[in-house]
Amino acid sequence: MIRRGFRRAKHEEIVEPTGFDAFELRLGDLMRGERATLGKSLLDVQRELKIKAAYIAAIENSDPTAFDTPGFIAGYVRSYARYLNMDPDWAFDTFCTESGFATAHGMSEQASGAKPVKSAPAPFEKDIFATPATPFVPANDTMFASVEPRAVGSLMVLLALIGGLGYGGWTVLQEVQKVQLAPVENTPTVIADIDPLAGGGLGAATAGVDVVAGFDAPTTEALDRLYRPQALDAPVLVPRDGPIATLDPRQGGVLAPTAQERPGLLAEAAVDGAPLVEPTSVQVTEPARPGVQLVAVRDAWVRVRSADGSVIYEAVMTAGDTFDVPQTEEPATLRIGESGAVYFAVNGDHYGPVGPRGQVTSNVALSVENLTQVYAQADPAADSDFCGLAQQGEIQVAGISSEFVCP
């Protein structure tokens, strides 16, 4: 009899081979790899992100207890993930999952509770950022690290130079103050030891007695000369304006009066019997420039302005009035209310009038060139007032006399 039995098949567990990347990567490993790819150290990240290197290491180690303020953890993690070109939200969620950190809102008990007190580290634990041997933390410079050996030699030379100068000055001072005694043939005599009653206060010639052998007392004149102040018997006075004071305007100069102006001037100004040369007057080598003169034959209001706009002359000129226009670098301008009442006199010749009778004329340049080119010579026969003033002699016009018939 064949028995058929049922046997359960044994469950065989299939073990897959593990590869190089079969293990789980944590957030800190990914961040360290990205930071190594960028070639940045913790101090480089601290300098660029303005976040402490200890906080960066705490983020890579998923250690929220290293932060002083838990409220800044989210910002630090997101800023560091953005710096490494990673997703900020995924990085912060992964950090919370691995470290067990939970964000607390402002009204929660965790946010308002007291900060947990950190336990003291075990003796075998070390703070990697407080250890000077940490490769990314620069070690403090020693006391003699900044001392240049060549500077020490220069300093020693300077000190030696100062010492040599000081010793030389001290030696010179000692030599100056030193008093040296030299032997002499005649031993000096102390005058205080001489008896005054024996004529010691008088000279040998006066007393007639040789008080001390070989001693000649100084005379009174020598003592007076010795103690007399060094001053001149008669002061020498030198006038401060001596060279100018010696000049006599009556003897020379272009402005000195001539012999015709003051007869007998040369005889009065003679010094020590020597006759003086008659001074010459001022000589003009160039002829005077022709000027412009305003001549009024009837009443007219006239205003003359200079080139800068200031008023030189402003008045109501009556018949026979004249005004000499000053000769300036830029010609003056004329404004007149009655144009037919004023003429221009240029170097003895009359031009004009300024304009038609009864009109106002402005901005007339009072220069010789402008007036001689723009205006024609005045015709006495065309203006009875002009002709009448010329006949009366108030205006000097050539060719007009008392026999001239005015219109």
XYZ file of C-alpha atoms in Angstrom:
407
model
C 0.000 0.000 0.000
C 1.370 3.202 -1.101
C 0.943 6.042 1.273
C 0.843 9.456 0.013
C 1.854 12.083 2.411
C 1.918 15.912 2.190
C 5.076 17.702 3.106
C 5.450 21.407 3.287
C 8.110 22.791 1.151
C 10.822 24.504 3.078
C 10.908 28.318 2.551
C 14.292 29.226 1.247
C 15.433 32.759 1.992
C 17.163 34.287 -0.938
C 20.092 36.457 0.075
C 20.962 38.985 -2.574
C 24.568 40.026 -2.890
C 25.364 43.481 -1.583
C 27.053 45.965 -3.846
C 29.109 49.151 -3.355
C 26.026 51.404 -3.089
C 23.669 48.927 -1.415
C 23.905 50.663 2.012
C 21.625 53.542 3.001
C 23.053 57.046 2.636
C 22.273 59.536 5.356
C 21.779 63.282 4.898
C 25.159 64.119 6.412
C 26.950 61.775 3.995
C 25.259 63.418 1.010
C 26.074 66.905 2.243
C 29.688 66.064 2.947
C 29.989 64.558 -0.532
C 28.501 67.660 -2.178
C 30.757 69.920 -0.111
C 33.786 67.820 -1.112
C 32.695 68.081 -4.752
C 32.679 71.878 -4.455
C 36.087 71.740 -2.771
C 34.907 73.715 0.258
C 35.927 73.260 3.871
C 33.826 74.052 6.918
C 35.647 77.385 7.317
C 34.968 78.236 3.668
C 31.260 77.604 4.197
C 31.350 79.668 7.395
C 32.968 82.584 5.563
C 30.535 82.503 2.624
C 27.232 81.686 4.418
C 28.024 83.568 7.656
C 27.051 80.417 9.627
C 29.311 78.980 12.312
C 31.354 75.953 11.300
C 30.048 74.176 14.404
C 26.480 74.572 13.114
C 27.475 73.227 9.677
C 29.040 70.165 11.306
C 25.913 69.702 13.472
C 23.720 69.745 10.354
C 25.874 67.081 8.691
C 25.771 65.004 11.910
C 21.974 65.553 12.404
C 22.596 66.948 15.900
C 20.016 69.638 16.808
C 21.379 69.992 20.351
C 24.415 71.924 19.084
C 22.277 74.958 18.200
C 21.743 77.696 20.760
C 18.367 78.700 19.294
C 16.213 75.894 17.879
C 14.125 78.388 15.914
C 17.050 79.043 13.542
C 17.630 75.363 12.658
C 15.215 75.356 9.736
C 16.816 78.429 8.168
C 20.333 77.060 8.650
C 19.490 73.673 7.104
C 17.696 75.194 4.106
C 20.458 77.772 3.505
C 23.138 75.072 3.642
C 21.139 72.770 1.303
C 20.607 75.654 -1.158
C 24.363 76.351 -1.012
C 25.023 72.681 -1.984
C 22.458 72.839 -4.869
C 20.115 70.426 -3.010
C 16.353 70.612 -2.432
C 15.933 72.734 0.729
C 12.572 71.236 1.778
C 13.688 67.627 1.260
C 16.903 68.322 3.167
C 15.038 69.819 6.131
C 12.500 66.925 6.212
C 15.338 64.381 6.097
C 17.150 66.271 8.902
C 14.008 66.166 11.069
C 13.517 62.447 10.359
C 17.089 61.463 11.188
C 17.510 63.710 14.223
C 13.998 63.565 15.608
C 13.719 67.379 15.516
C 10.238 68.845 15.308
C 9.393 72.450 14.549
C 7.396 74.081 17.341
C 5.064 76.990 16.647
C 5.116 80.104 18.795
C 2.214 79.096 21.072
C 3.361 75.592 21.782
C 4.799 74.454 25.108
C 8.087 73.426 23.547
C 8.685 76.938 22.199
C 8.070 78.671 25.545
C 9.698 76.079 27.746
C 13.092 76.388 29.342
C 16.084 75.473 27.273
C 17.375 71.998 28.104
C 20.644 71.993 29.954
C 23.405 70.232 28.080
C 25.148 67.511 29.967
C 28.866 67.808 30.476
C 30.798 65.834 27.867
C 32.548 62.669 28.919
C 36.290 62.911 29.556
C 37.052 60.932 26.434
C 34.898 63.192 24.213
C 36.592 66.153 22.522
C 35.295 69.295 20.943
C 36.607 69.136 17.402
C 36.482 72.910 17.016
C 38.333 73.634 20.274
C 41.221 71.317 19.491
C 44.133 73.148 17.875
C 45.116 70.025 15.953
C 41.928 70.154 13.873
C 43.069 70.479 10.230
C 40.474 73.071 9.197
C 41.013 75.365 12.230
C 44.138 77.514 11.924
C 46.456 77.256 14.908
C 47.351 80.371 16.877
C 50.650 82.030 16.025
C 53.423 81.753 18.551
C 54.947 84.771 20.254
C 58.064 84.828 18.070
C 56.344 83.851 14.798
C 56.030 87.484 13.630
C 59.615 88.385 14.513
C 61.829 88.811 11.462
C 65.450 87.765 12.063
C 66.748 90.489 9.766
C 64.781 93.070 11.743
C 66.570 91.971 14.901
C 69.923 92.720 13.289
C 68.725 96.153 12.145
C 67.453 96.883 15.645
C 70.801 95.942 17.156
C 72.623 98.239 14.714
C 70.242 101.081 15.600
C 70.779 100.556 19.322
C 74.550 100.493 18.814
C 74.390 103.748 16.825
C 72.294 105.446 19.501
C 74.656 104.227 22.208
C 77.702 105.484 20.280
C 76.171 108.924 19.760
C 75.220 109.155 23.413
C 78.698 108.167 24.592
C 80.299 110.655 22.195
C 78.093 113.488 23.440
C 78.850 112.611 27.071
C 82.595 112.585 26.322
C 82.467 116.004 24.652
C 80.532 117.419 27.600
C 83.121 116.125 30.012
C 85.950 117.673 27.967
C 84.186 121.037 27.823
C 83.691 121.161 31.581
C 87.240 120.055 32.368
C 89.585 122.706 33.791
C 93.255 122.325 32.961
C 96.052 124.039 34.875
C 99.308 125.011 33.203
C 102.498 126.077 35.039
C 103.552 129.731 34.632
C 106.813 131.488 35.347
C 105.308 134.286 37.485
C 103.339 133.108 40.478
C 100.037 135.064 40.715
C 99.711 137.393 43.647
C 96.539 137.597 45.676
C 95.543 141.243 45.919
C 93.510 140.601 49.066
C 96.702 139.773 50.952
C 98.182 143.244 50.289
C 97.965 145.767 53.095
C 95.723 148.602 51.908
C 97.486 151.064 54.235
C 100.764 150.332 52.494
C 99.455 151.670 49.202
C 98.185 148.400 47.838
C 95.060 150.052 46.460
C 97.103 152.563 44.441
C 99.231 152.099 41.437
C 102.968 151.787 41.707
C 103.492 155.077 39.917
C 101.111 156.882 42.267
C 102.386 155.459 45.529
C 105.992 155.701 44.542
C 106.708 152.564 46.542
C 107.234 149.057 45.200
C 104.702 147.217 47.364
C 105.277 143.743 45.987
C 108.204 142.833 43.884
C 107.156 142.114 40.288
C 103.531 143.263 40.761
C 102.121 146.129 38.708
C 98.690 147.326 39.837
C 96.288 148.293 37.034
C 95.677 151.968 36.487
C 92.324 153.666 37.014
C 91.913 154.294 33.288
C 92.437 150.601 32.519
C 89.842 149.568 35.080
C 87.364 152.118 33.744
C 87.881 150.841 30.200
C 87.467 147.235 31.387
C 84.171 147.733 33.191
C 82.715 150.412 30.931
C 79.791 149.133 28.840
C 80.568 148.656 25.206
C 78.552 151.528 23.803
C 79.315 154.192 21.259
C 80.043 157.672 22.459
C 77.943 159.160 19.672
C 75.172 157.049 18.044
C 75.266 156.642 14.299
C 71.839 157.344 12.829
C 71.000 156.149 9.338
C 67.683 157.399 7.922
C 65.399 154.631 6.794
C 64.342 156.593 3.704
C 67.835 157.891 2.979
C 67.909 157.179 -0.782
C 64.502 158.784 -1.264
C 65.303 161.760 0.958
C 68.250 162.710 -1.246
C 65.991 163.263 -4.253
C 65.039 166.881 -4.967
C 62.003 167.315 -7.222
C 63.245 170.774 -8.156
C 66.360 169.356 -9.803
C 64.909 166.861 -12.256
C 61.958 164.828 -13.390
C 59.361 165.188 -16.078
C 56.991 167.021 -13.715
C 59.536 169.601 -12.560
C 58.696 173.245 -13.477
C 60.579 174.706 -16.416
C 62.522 177.972 -16.566
C 59.651 179.642 -18.433
C 57.177 178.709 -15.689
C 59.424 179.904 -12.841
C 62.127 182.397 -13.844
C 65.234 182.070 -11.725
C 64.519 178.434 -10.779
C 67.963 177.230 -11.844
C 69.701 179.878 -9.774
C 67.615 179.059 -6.679
C 68.134 175.299 -6.936
C 71.887 175.440 -7.579
C 73.894 173.347 -5.126
C 77.533 174.072 -4.295
C 77.693 176.626 -7.084
C 77.083 174.028 -9.846
C 74.265 175.007 -12.239
C 71.500 172.495 -12.790
C 70.240 171.247 -16.113
C 66.779 172.461 -17.004
C 64.302 169.540 -16.777
C 62.370 168.518 -19.836
C 58.568 168.397 -19.848
C 56.422 165.385 -20.702
C 56.509 164.583 -24.391
C 53.684 162.879 -26.256
C 54.929 160.789 -29.167
C 51.541 159.694 -30.601
C 48.648 161.883 -31.713
C 45.501 161.871 -29.617
C 42.735 159.549 -30.697
C 39.695 161.272 -32.193
C 36.875 161.506 -29.708
C 33.107 161.559 -30.053
C 31.032 164.482 -28.805
C 27.260 164.759 -28.605
C 25.917 168.156 -29.784
C 22.282 169.129 -29.062
C 20.533 171.697 -31.261
C 17.171 171.299 -29.521
C 15.899 169.899 -26.224
C 16.256 166.101 -26.120
C 16.470 163.368 -23.489
C 19.754 161.442 -23.784
C 21.117 158.381 -21.939
C 24.585 156.878 -22.523
C 25.427 153.405 -21.187
C 28.823 151.704 -20.961
C 29.550 148.217 -22.296
C 28.817 146.634 -18.876
C 25.364 148.280 -18.703
C 26.113 151.069 -16.215
C 24.754 154.540 -16.989
C 27.490 157.048 -17.844
C 25.367 160.076 -18.703
C 21.617 160.708 -18.532
C 20.101 164.189 -18.845
C 17.869 166.446 -20.916
C 20.220 168.308 -23.217
C 19.175 171.776 -24.283
C 20.218 173.681 -27.386
C 23.973 174.185 -27.421
C 24.796 171.522 -24.789
C 27.624 169.101 -25.543
C 28.866 165.863 -23.940
C 32.259 164.234 -24.527
C 31.858 160.461 -24.710
C 34.666 158.753 -22.705
C 37.037 156.641 -24.785
C 36.723 153.066 -23.493
C 37.835 149.720 -24.832
C 34.274 148.776 -25.774
C 32.124 151.588 -27.252
C 29.249 153.015 -25.249
C 25.648 152.937 -26.531
C 23.167 155.805 -26.938
C 19.411 155.999 -26.397
C 17.690 159.297 -27.330
C 14.096 160.467 -27.180
C 14.346 163.121 -29.912
C 16.567 161.670 -32.628
C 16.586 164.751 -34.856
C 17.896 167.092 -32.133
C 21.379 165.584 -31.541
C 24.416 165.460 -33.849
C 27.828 163.797 -33.506
C 31.093 165.763 -33.594
C 34.024 163.549 -34.608
C 37.438 165.212 -34.861
C 35.931 168.588 -35.845
C 33.411 167.176 -38.334
C 29.688 166.880 -37.599
C 27.624 163.828 -38.549
C 23.955 163.173 -38.186
C 21.414 163.734 -36.909
C 20.855 160.533 -34.945
C 17.554 159.807 -36.666
C 14.416 161.312 -38.050
C 12.772 164.067 -36.104
C 10.300 162.949 -33.428
C 11.514 159.327 -33.180
C 13.233 157.350 -30.417
C 16.549 155.677 -31.312
C 18.315 153.021 -29.174
C 21.569 151.034 -29.124
C 23.665 153.391 -31.207
C 27.361 152.432 -30.837
C 29.337 155.607 -30.077
C 32.552 154.601 -31.847
C 34.357 156.627 -34.500
C 34.266 153.814 -37.041
C 30.524 153.177 -36.619
C 29.493 156.837 -36.739
C 31.594 157.712 -39.792
C 30.316 154.676 -41.712
C 26.614 154.816 -40.800
C 25.978 158.584 -40.747
C 26.709 161.221 -43.344
C 28.151 164.639 -42.621
C 25.643 167.139 -41.283
C 24.083 169.589 -43.722
C 23.551 172.986 -42.038
C 21.096 174.000 -44.706
C 18.766 171.118 -43.775
C 18.327 172.165 -40.126
C 17.722 175.788 -39.181
C 18.492 175.210 -35.497
C 21.837 173.631 -36.338
C 22.675 176.478 -38.703
C 21.690 179.121 -36.145
C 23.940 177.693 -33.453
C 26.791 177.552 -35.964
C 26.309 181.243 -36.897
C 26.226 182.243 -33.208
C 29.545 180.475 -32.650
C 28.221 177.935 -30.150
C 29.079 175.160 -32.627
C 32.322 175.262 -34.583
C 31.300 174.250 -38.140
C 33.630 174.889 -41.026
C 32.229 177.021 -43.891
C 29.514 178.794 -41.874
C 29.886 182.457 -41.051
C 27.582 185.352 -40.315
C 27.013 185.862 -44.052
C 25.693 182.294 -44.452
C 21.941 182.314 -45.030
C 20.122 179.694 -42.916
C 16.817 178.264 -44.153
